[in-house]
mmCIF file of C-alpha atoms in Angstrom:
data_model
loop_
_atom_site.group_PDB
_atom_site.id
_atom_site.type_symbol
_atom_site.label_atom_id
_atom_site.label_comp_id
_atom_site.label_asym_id
_atom_site.label_seq_id
_atom_site.Cartn_x
_atom_site.Cartn_y
_atom_site.Cartn_z
ATOM 1 C CA MET Y 1 -53.395 19.076 -13.431
ATOM 2 C CA HIS Y 2 -54.115 22.304 -11.588
ATOM 3 C CA GLY Y 3 -51.679 24.074 -13.900
ATOM 4 C CA GLU Y 4 -53.390 22.726 -17.001
ATOM 5 C CA ALA Y 5 -56.812 23.741 -15.681
ATOM 6 C CA MET Y 6 -55.551 27.250 -14.933
ATOM 7 C CA ALA Y 7 -53.939 27.512 -18.366
ATOM 8 C CA HIS Y 8 -57.203 26.487 -20.019
ATOM 9 C CA ALA Y 9 -59.175 29.133 -18.124
ATOM 10 C CA SER Y 10 -56.538 31.819 -18.709
ATOM 11 C CA TYR Y 11 -56.327 31.186 -22.438
ATOM 12 C CA HIS Y 12 -60.108 31.154 -22.717
ATOM 13 C CA PHE Y 13 -60.233 34.751 -21.524
ATOM 14 C CA TYR Y 14 -57.049 35.806 -23.305
ATOM 15 C CA ALA Y 15 -58.756 34.678 -26.512
ATOM 16 C CA GLY Y 16 -61.706 36.889 -25.634
ATOM 17 C CA GLN Y 17 -59.405 39.865 -25.097
ATOM 18 C CA ALA Y 18 -57.693 39.240 -28.440
ATOM 19 C CA GLY Y 19 -61.120 39.216 -30.066
ATOM 20 C CA HIS Y 20 -61.947 42.473 -28.302
ATOM 21 C CA GLU Y 21 -58.802 43.948 -29.893
ATOM 22 C CA HIS Y 22 -59.745 42.464 -33.304
ATOM 23 C CA LEU Y 23 -56.622 40.294 -33.351
ATOM 24 C CA GLY Y 24 -57.652 37.139 -35.159
ATOM 25 C CA GLU Y 25 -54.432 35.127 -35.038
ATOM 26 C CA PRO Y 26 -53.741 35.526 -31.297
ATOM 27 C CA ARG Y 27 -57.382 34.737 -30.644
ATOM 28 C CA ARG Y 28 -57.103 31.505 -32.637
ATOM 29 C CA LEU Y 29 -53.845 30.551 -30.919
ATOM 30 C CA PHE Y 30 -55.262 31.110 -27.444
ATOM 31 C CA THR Y 31 -58.448 29.204 -28.308
ATOM 32 C CA ASP Y 32 -56.490 26.246 -29.669
ATOM 33 C CA ALA Y 33 -54.101 26.236 -26.709
ATOM 34 C CA ALA Y 34 -57.012 26.334 -24.252
ATOM 35 C CA ARG Y 35 -58.535 23.308 -25.967
ATOM 36 C CA THR Y 36 -55.243 21.407 -25.796
ATOM 37 C CA GLU Y 37 -54.685 22.182 -22.119
ATOM 38 C CA LEU Y 38 -58.110 20.832 -21.129
ATOM 39 C CA HIS Y 39 -59.033 18.153 -23.624
ATOM 40 C CA ASP Y 40 -55.546 16.736 -24.141
ATOM 41 C CA HIS Y 41 -53.178 17.479 -21.248
ATOM 42 C CA PHE Y 42 -55.610 17.643 -18.315
ATOM 43 C CA THR Y 43 -57.611 14.709 -19.669
ATOM 44 C CA LYS Y 44 -54.564 12.472 -20.190
ATOM 45 C CA GLU Y 45 -53.143 13.296 -16.767
ATOM 46 C CA ALA Y 46 -56.535 12.538 -15.217
ATOM 47 C CA ARG Y 47 -56.686 9.203 -17.016
ATOM 48 C CA LEU Y 48 -53.222 8.295 -15.772
ATOM 49 C CA ILE Y 49 -54.260 8.625 -12.114
ATOM 50 C CA HIS Y 50 -57.816 7.297 -12.592
ATOM 51 C CA PHE Y 51 -59.164 10.677 -11.534
ATOM 52 C CA VAL Y 52 -62.690 10.081 -12.844
ATOM 53 C CA HIS Y 53 -64.668 7.367 -11.053
ATOM 54 C CA GLY Y 54 -68.265 6.211 -11.298
ATOM 55 C CA ASP Y 55 -71.065 8.759 -11.443
ATOM 56 C CA ALA Y 56 -72.002 8.309 -7.777
ATOM 57 C CA ALA Y 57 -68.410 8.708 -6.590
ATOM 58 C CA ASN Y 58 -67.955 11.763 -8.803
ATOM 59 C CA LEU Y 59 -71.078 13.307 -7.289
ATOM 60 C CA ARG Y 60 -69.945 12.596 -3.727
ATOM 61 C CA GLU Y 61 -66.582 14.221 -4.403
ATOM 62 C CA SER Y 62 -68.322 17.223 -5.967
ATOM 63 C CA ILE Y 63 -70.703 17.644 -3.037
ATOM 64 C CA LYS Y 64 -67.781 17.626 -0.605
ATOM 65 C CA GLY Y 65 -65.892 20.255 -2.585
ATOM 66 C CA GLU Y 66 -68.882 22.532 -3.074
ATOM 67 C CA ARG Y 67 -69.824 22.399 0.599
ATOM 68 C CA GLU Y 68 -66.271 23.274 1.614
ATOM 69 C CA GLU Y 69 -66.316 26.330 -0.648
ATOM 70 C CA ALA Y 70 -69.858 27.341 0.331
ATOM 71 C CA THR Y 71 -69.445 27.062 4.088
ATOM 72 C CA ARG Y 72 -65.771 27.762 4.721
ATOM 73 C CA MET Y 73 -63.616 29.191 1.945
ATOM 74 C CA TYR Y 74 -65.858 31.796 0.365
ATOM 75 C CA PRO Y 75 -67.433 33.021 3.626
ATOM 76 C CA ARG Y 76 -63.916 33.539 5.030
ATOM 77 C CA PHE Y 77 -62.828 35.364 1.893
ATOM 78 C CA ALA Y 78 -65.933 37.571 2.151
ATOM 79 C CA ARG Y 79 -65.257 38.423 5.809
ATOM 80 C CA GLU Y 80 -61.655 39.313 5.052
ATOM 81 C CA ALA Y 81 -62.610 41.431 2.043
ATOM 82 C CA ARG Y 82 -65.143 43.389 4.117
ATOM 83 C CA ALA Y 83 -62.564 43.924 6.850
ATOM 84 C CA ASP Y 84 -60.133 45.258 4.228
ATOM 85 C CA GLY Y 85 -62.704 47.596 2.677
ATOM 86 C CA ASP Y 86 -63.068 45.575 -0.544
ATOM 87 C CA HIS Y 87 -66.855 45.532 -0.584
ATOM 88 C CA ASP Y 88 -67.258 44.520 -4.237
ATOM 89 C CA ALA Y 89 -65.096 41.476 -3.603
ATOM 90 C CA ALA Y 90 -67.031 40.678 -0.419
ATOM 91 C CA ARG Y 91 -70.292 40.776 -2.362
ATOM 92 C CA LEU Y 92 -68.880 38.554 -5.105
ATOM 93 C CA PHE Y 93 -67.501 36.007 -2.637
ATOM 94 C CA THR Y 94 -70.868 35.900 -0.854
ATOM 95 C CA GLU Y 95 -72.724 35.468 -4.136
ATOM 96 C CA ILE Y 96 -70.429 32.641 -5.218
ATOM 97 C CA ALA Y 97 -70.864 30.916 -1.847
ATOM 98 C CA GLY Y 98 -74.598 30.874 -2.565
ATOM 99 C CA ASP Y 99 -74.027 29.386 -6.009
ATOM 100 C CA GLU Y 100 -71.800 26.680 -4.538
ATOM 101 C CA ARG Y 101 -74.514 25.807 -2.007
ATOM 102 C CA ARG Y 102 -76.945 25.408 -4.885
ATOM 103 C CA HIS Y 103 -74.483 23.197 -6.750
ATOM 104 C CA ALA Y 104 -74.096 21.028 -3.642
ATOM 105 C CA ARG Y 105 -77.887 20.687 -3.314
ATOM 106 C CA ASP Y 106 -78.292 19.828 -6.992
ATOM 107 C CA PHE Y 107 -75.517 17.248 -6.818
ATOM 108 C CA ALA Y 108 -77.074 15.727 -3.670
ATOM 109 C CA LYS Y 109 -80.439 15.428 -5.436
ATOM 110 C CA ALA Y 110 -78.744 13.825 -8.420
ATOM 111 C CA LEU Y 111 -76.920 11.368 -6.148
ATOM 112 C CA ASN Y 112 -80.203 10.393 -4.509
ATOM 113 C CA ALA Y 113 -81.805 9.958 -7.921
ATOM 114 C CA ILE Y 114 -79.150 7.603 -9.275
ATOM 115 C CA THR Y 115 -78.467 5.597 -6.096
ATOM 116 C CA HIS Y 116 -81.950 5.316 -4.574
ATOM 117 C CA HIS Y 117 -84.089 6.071 -7.628
ATOM 118 C CA GLY Y 118 -85.677 8.855 -5.631
ATOM 119 C CA GLY Y 119 -86.639 12.175 -7.146
ATOM 120 C CA HIS Y 120 -85.012 13.472 -10.292
ATOM 121 C CA ILE Y 121 -81.726 14.882 -11.534
ATOM 122 C CA PRO Y 122 -81.956 18.701 -11.548
ATOM 123 C CA ALA Y 123 -81.344 20.579 -14.774
ATOM 124 C CA GLY Y 124 -78.779 22.746 -13.026
ATOM 125 C CA GLN Y 125 -78.115 26.452 -12.960
ATOM 126 C CA LYS Y 126 -77.618 28.156 -16.319
ATOM 127 C CA ALA Y 127 -74.544 30.337 -16.546
ATOM 128 C CA ASP Y 128 -74.875 34.107 -16.821
ATOM 129 C CA PRO Y 129 -71.474 34.894 -18.378
ATOM 130 C CA VAL Y 130 -69.432 37.832 -17.119
ATOM 131 C CA ARG Y 131 -67.529 39.830 -19.734
ATOM 132 C CA VAL Y 132 -63.818 40.067 -19.020
ATOM 133 C CA VAL Y 133 -61.634 42.699 -20.664
ATOM 134 C CA ALA Y 134 -58.216 44.070 -19.798
ATOM 135 C CA GLY Y 135 -58.189 46.223 -16.698
ATOM 136 C CA ARG Y 136 -56.394 47.020 -13.480
ATOM 137 C CA PRO Y 137 -57.156 45.301 -10.159
ATOM 138 C CA LYS Y 138 -60.284 46.673 -8.515
ATOM 139 C CA VAL Y 139 -59.336 45.761 -4.958
ATOM 140 C CA ARG Y 140 -57.109 47.632 -2.514
ATOM 141 C CA SER Y 141 -55.917 44.831 -0.251
ATOM 142 C CA LYS Y 142 -53.120 42.401 -1.081
ATOM 143 C CA ARG Y 143 -54.958 39.806 0.989
ATOM 144 C CA THR Y 144 -58.095 40.189 -1.120
ATOM 145 C CA LEU Y 145 -56.019 39.880 -4.278
ATOM 146 C CA ARG Y 146 -54.400 36.687 -2.967
ATOM 147 C CA ASN Y 147 -57.818 35.291 -2.116
ATOM 148 C CA LEU Y 148 -59.096 36.120 -5.592
ATOM 149 C CA GLU Y 149 -56.127 34.314 -7.122
ATOM 150 C CA THR Y 150 -56.699 31.288 -4.879
ATOM 151 C CA ALA Y 151 -60.379 31.255 -5.779
ATOM 152 C CA MET Y 152 -59.624 31.501 -9.499
ATOM 153 C CA ARG Y 153 -57.376 28.450 -9.337
ATOM 154 C CA GLY Y 154 -60.158 26.557 -7.595
ATOM 155 C CA GLU Y 155 -62.784 27.614 -10.115
ATOM 156 C CA ALA Y 156 -60.513 26.692 -13.035
ATOM 157 C CA PHE Y 157 -59.982 23.231 -11.573
ATOM 158 C CA ALA Y 158 -63.695 22.772 -10.879
ATOM 159 C CA ASN Y 159 -64.500 23.711 -14.468
ATOM 160 C CA ALA Y 160 -62.040 21.143 -15.811
ATOM 161 C CA LYS Y 161 -63.133 18.469 -13.347
ATOM 162 C CA TYR Y 162 -66.839 18.864 -14.077
ATOM 163 C CA THR Y 163 -66.129 18.815 -17.802
ATOM 164 C CA LEU Y 164 -64.559 15.365 -17.404
ATOM 165 C CA TYR Y 165 -67.354 14.178 -15.129
ATOM 166 C CA ALA Y 166 -69.867 15.275 -17.765
ATOM 167 C CA GLU Y 167 -68.004 13.364 -20.483
ATOM 168 C CA HIS Y 168 -68.064 10.250 -18.307
ATOM 169 C CA ALA Y 169 -71.804 10.557 -17.625
ATOM 170 C CA LYS Y 170 -72.831 11.464 -21.173
ATOM 171 C CA ALA Y 171 -73.280 7.980 -22.626
ATOM 172 C CA ARG Y 172 -75.401 6.474 -19.858
ATOM 173 C CA ASN Y 173 -76.926 9.461 -18.091
ATOM 174 C CA PRO Y 174 -77.327 12.548 -20.298
ATOM 175 C CA LYS Y 175 -79.283 14.408 -17.608
ATOM 176 C CA LEU Y 176 -76.395 14.066 -15.180
ATOM 177 C CA ALA Y 177 -73.995 15.110 -17.933
ATOM 178 C CA ARG Y 178 -76.052 18.266 -18.447
ATOM 179 C CA LEU Y 179 -75.914 19.042 -14.716
ATOM 180 C CA PHE Y 180 -72.126 18.749 -14.695
ATOM 181 C CA GLN Y 181 -71.809 20.747 -17.933
ATOM 182 C CA ARG Y 182 -73.861 23.600 -16.523
ATOM 183 C CA ALA Y 183 -71.897 23.611 -13.278
ATOM 184 C CA ALA Y 184 -68.660 23.697 -15.292
ATOM 185 C CA ALA Y 185 -69.918 26.677 -17.289
ATOM 186 C CA VAL Y 186 -70.880 28.597 -14.133
ATOM 187 C CA GLU Y 187 -67.473 27.967 -12.558
ATOM 188 C CA LEU Y 188 -65.634 29.344 -15.607
ATOM 189 C CA THR Y 189 -67.822 32.015 -17.168
ATOM 190 C CA GLU Y 190 -69.359 33.439 -13.968
ATOM 191 C CA HIS Y 191 -67.156 32.682 -10.972
ATOM 192 C CA PHE Y 192 -63.681 32.686 -12.517
ATOM 193 C CA ALA Y 193 -64.694 35.563 -14.789
ATOM 194 C CA GLY Y 194 -66.048 37.732 -11.980
ATOM 195 C CA GLU Y 195 -62.943 37.115 -9.909
ATOM 196 C CA ALA Y 196 -60.716 37.845 -12.922
ATOM 197 C CA VAL Y 197 -62.370 41.239 -13.396
ATOM 198 C CA LEU Y 198 -61.731 42.257 -9.783
ATOM 199 C CA ALA Y 199 -58.180 40.871 -9.855
ATOM 200 C CA GLY Y 200 -57.283 42.669 -13.098
ATOM 201 C CA PHE Y 201 -56.200 39.269 -14.375
ATOM 202 C CA VAL Y 202 -56.509 39.925 -18.117
ATOM 203 C CA HIS Y 203 -54.106 42.426 -19.696
ATOM 204 C CA ASN Y 204 -53.779 43.614 -23.270
ATOM 205 C CA THR Y 205 -52.978 40.898 -25.800
ATOM 206 C CA ALA Y 206 -49.278 41.716 -26.059
ATOM 207 C CA ASP Y 207 -48.866 41.355 -22.302
ATOM 208 C CA ASN Y 208 -51.033 38.219 -22.265
ATOM 209 C CA LEU Y 209 -48.744 36.711 -24.901
ATOM 210 C CA ARG Y 210 -45.653 37.605 -22.860
ATOM 211 C CA ARG Y 211 -47.100 36.016 -19.730
ATOM 212 C CA SER Y 212 -48.080 32.926 -21.692
ATOM 213 C CA ILE Y 213 -44.624 32.589 -23.246
ATOM 214 C CA ALA Y 214 -43.033 32.718 -19.795
ATOM 215 C CA GLY Y 215 -45.409 30.098 -18.406
ATOM 216 C CA GLU Y 216 -45.137 27.738 -21.357
ATOM 217 C CA THR Y 217 -41.343 28.050 -21.459
ATOM 218 C CA TYR Y 218 -41.086 27.190 -17.765
ATOM 219 C CA GLU Y 219 -43.316 24.142 -18.182
ATOM 220 C CA ALA Y 220 -41.505 23.010 -21.349
ATOM 221 C CA THR Y 221 -37.945 23.406 -20.068
ATOM 222 C CA LYS Y 222 -38.166 22.865 -16.318
ATOM 223 C CA MET Y 223 -41.419 21.561 -14.844
ATOM 224 C CA TYR Y 224 -42.394 18.753 -17.201
ATOM 225 C CA PRO Y 225 -38.827 17.558 -17.896
ATOM 226 C CA GLY Y 226 -38.377 17.372 -14.112
ATOM 227 C CA PHE Y 227 -41.604 15.396 -13.765
ATOM 228 C CA ALA Y 228 -40.449 13.051 -16.540
ATOM 229 C CA ARG Y 229 -37.088 12.441 -14.859
ATOM 230 C CA THR Y 230 -38.786 11.652 -11.563
ATOM 231 C CA ALA Y 231 -41.241 9.289 -13.244
ATOM 232 C CA ARG Y 232 -38.436 7.448 -15.061
ATOM 233 C CA ALA Y 233 -36.438 7.137 -11.837
ATOM 234 C CA GLU Y 234 -39.484 5.558 -10.208
ATOM 235 C CA GLY Y 235 -40.010 3.173 -13.116
ATOM 236 C CA ASP Y 236 -43.218 4.821 -14.337
ATOM 237 C CA ARG Y 237 -42.461 4.913 -18.048
ATOM 238 C CA LYS Y 238 -46.041 5.699 -19.046
ATOM 239 C CA ALA Y 239 -46.069 8.869 -16.945
ATOM 240 C CA ALA Y 240 -42.586 9.794 -18.166
ATOM 241 C CA ARG Y 241 -43.724 9.523 -21.785
ATOM 242 C CA LEU Y 242 -46.781 11.664 -21.102
ATOM 243 C CA PHE Y 243 -44.781 14.369 -19.323
ATOM 244 C CA THR Y 244 -42.261 14.411 -22.172
ATOM 245 C CA GLU Y 245 -45.064 14.669 -24.727
ATOM 246 C CA ILE Y 246 -46.680 17.555 -22.858
ATOM 247 C CA ALA Y 247 -43.325 19.338 -22.554
ATOM 248 C CA GLY Y 248 -43.094 19.229 -26.351
ATOM 249 C CA ASP Y 249 -46.597 20.643 -26.698
ATOM 250 C CA GLU Y 250 -45.818 23.471 -24.293
ATOM 251 C CA ALA Y 251 -42.642 24.297 -26.220
ATOM 252 C CA ALA Y 252 -44.721 24.474 -29.404
ATOM 253 C CA HIS Y 253 -47.191 26.794 -27.665
ATOM 254 C CA ALA Y 254 -44.330 29.051 -26.567
ATOM 255 C CA ARG Y 255 -42.968 29.220 -30.123
ATOM 256 C CA ALA Y 256 -46.395 30.021 -31.558
ATOM 257 C CA PHE Y 257 -46.988 32.733 -28.960
ATOM 258 C CA LYS Y 258 -43.548 34.225 -29.692
ATOM 259 C CA ARG Y 259 -44.358 34.396 -33.412
ATOM 260 C CA ALA Y 260 -47.697 36.025 -32.660
ATOM 261 C CA LEU Y 261 -46.051 38.592 -30.391
ATOM 262 C CA ARG Y 262 -43.436 39.344 -33.048
ATOM 263 C CA HIS Y 263 -46.123 39.819 -35.712
ATOM 264 C CA LEU Y 264 -48.103 42.046 -33.359
ATOM 265 C CA HIS Y 265 -44.990 44.108 -32.661
ATOM 266 C CA ASP Y 266 -44.295 44.458 -36.412
ATOM 267 C CA ARG Y 267 -47.913 45.367 -37.111
ATOM 268 C CA ARG Y 268 -47.718 48.192 -34.595
ATOM 269 C CA GLY Y 269 -44.528 49.544 -36.101
ATOM 270 C CA GLY Y 270 -42.221 48.287 -33.409
ATOM 271 C CA SER Y 271 -43.872 50.356 -30.708
#
């Protein structure tokens, strides 16, 4: 599931880069693949393990995660970045820690509102999206870069998780759904995006396609077939079928990305 969440976030910003380069077909492919990774693969895997619980349980889990990031992970990353001379990263980590504290407070208020009928469910923090375009890493320390990559994986997963929690809450508690939706947007379009800029995560579209082909090919030919074999050996036919289905989807993504890269290469005269 972490891989699907990361793929969704990556493709979201790869699509933006393709748009920046005025490349309509790669942009469409990345957008469609991002949608599949989150709303099909991640969602089906989550359903298989009963990942989403009741609204109160989802809030408790969210509070725990946000407090961990606000009080431990991001403050440590900020201290290490300052020690390594990466002051922009230190500022970003500190800023995100503050956002995560606010998320934890909002989720705690929402939990009180739905379990004790006390107070109200907050509207949540509106996202202030960060623009991400291709660029080199803006940090000097390998440790800071590793921490950025770790943080990005966490933000991608939080975005996917809160999206599912919002879907679950939507029918009976639209205000709670809005809170989760806004938190999901902040995690992706502010936190992940800001970290991606400093990490130099997004490259030009040709390189983004190459990276995506490698990732999708690995998942289609090794990771998911291995998961399917393990599931079958353990008698879990439902999981085996899902892993096999996803492997097929990832193979289709790889083929589509290869065609797009070939067309891009031809368009640029083979350069």
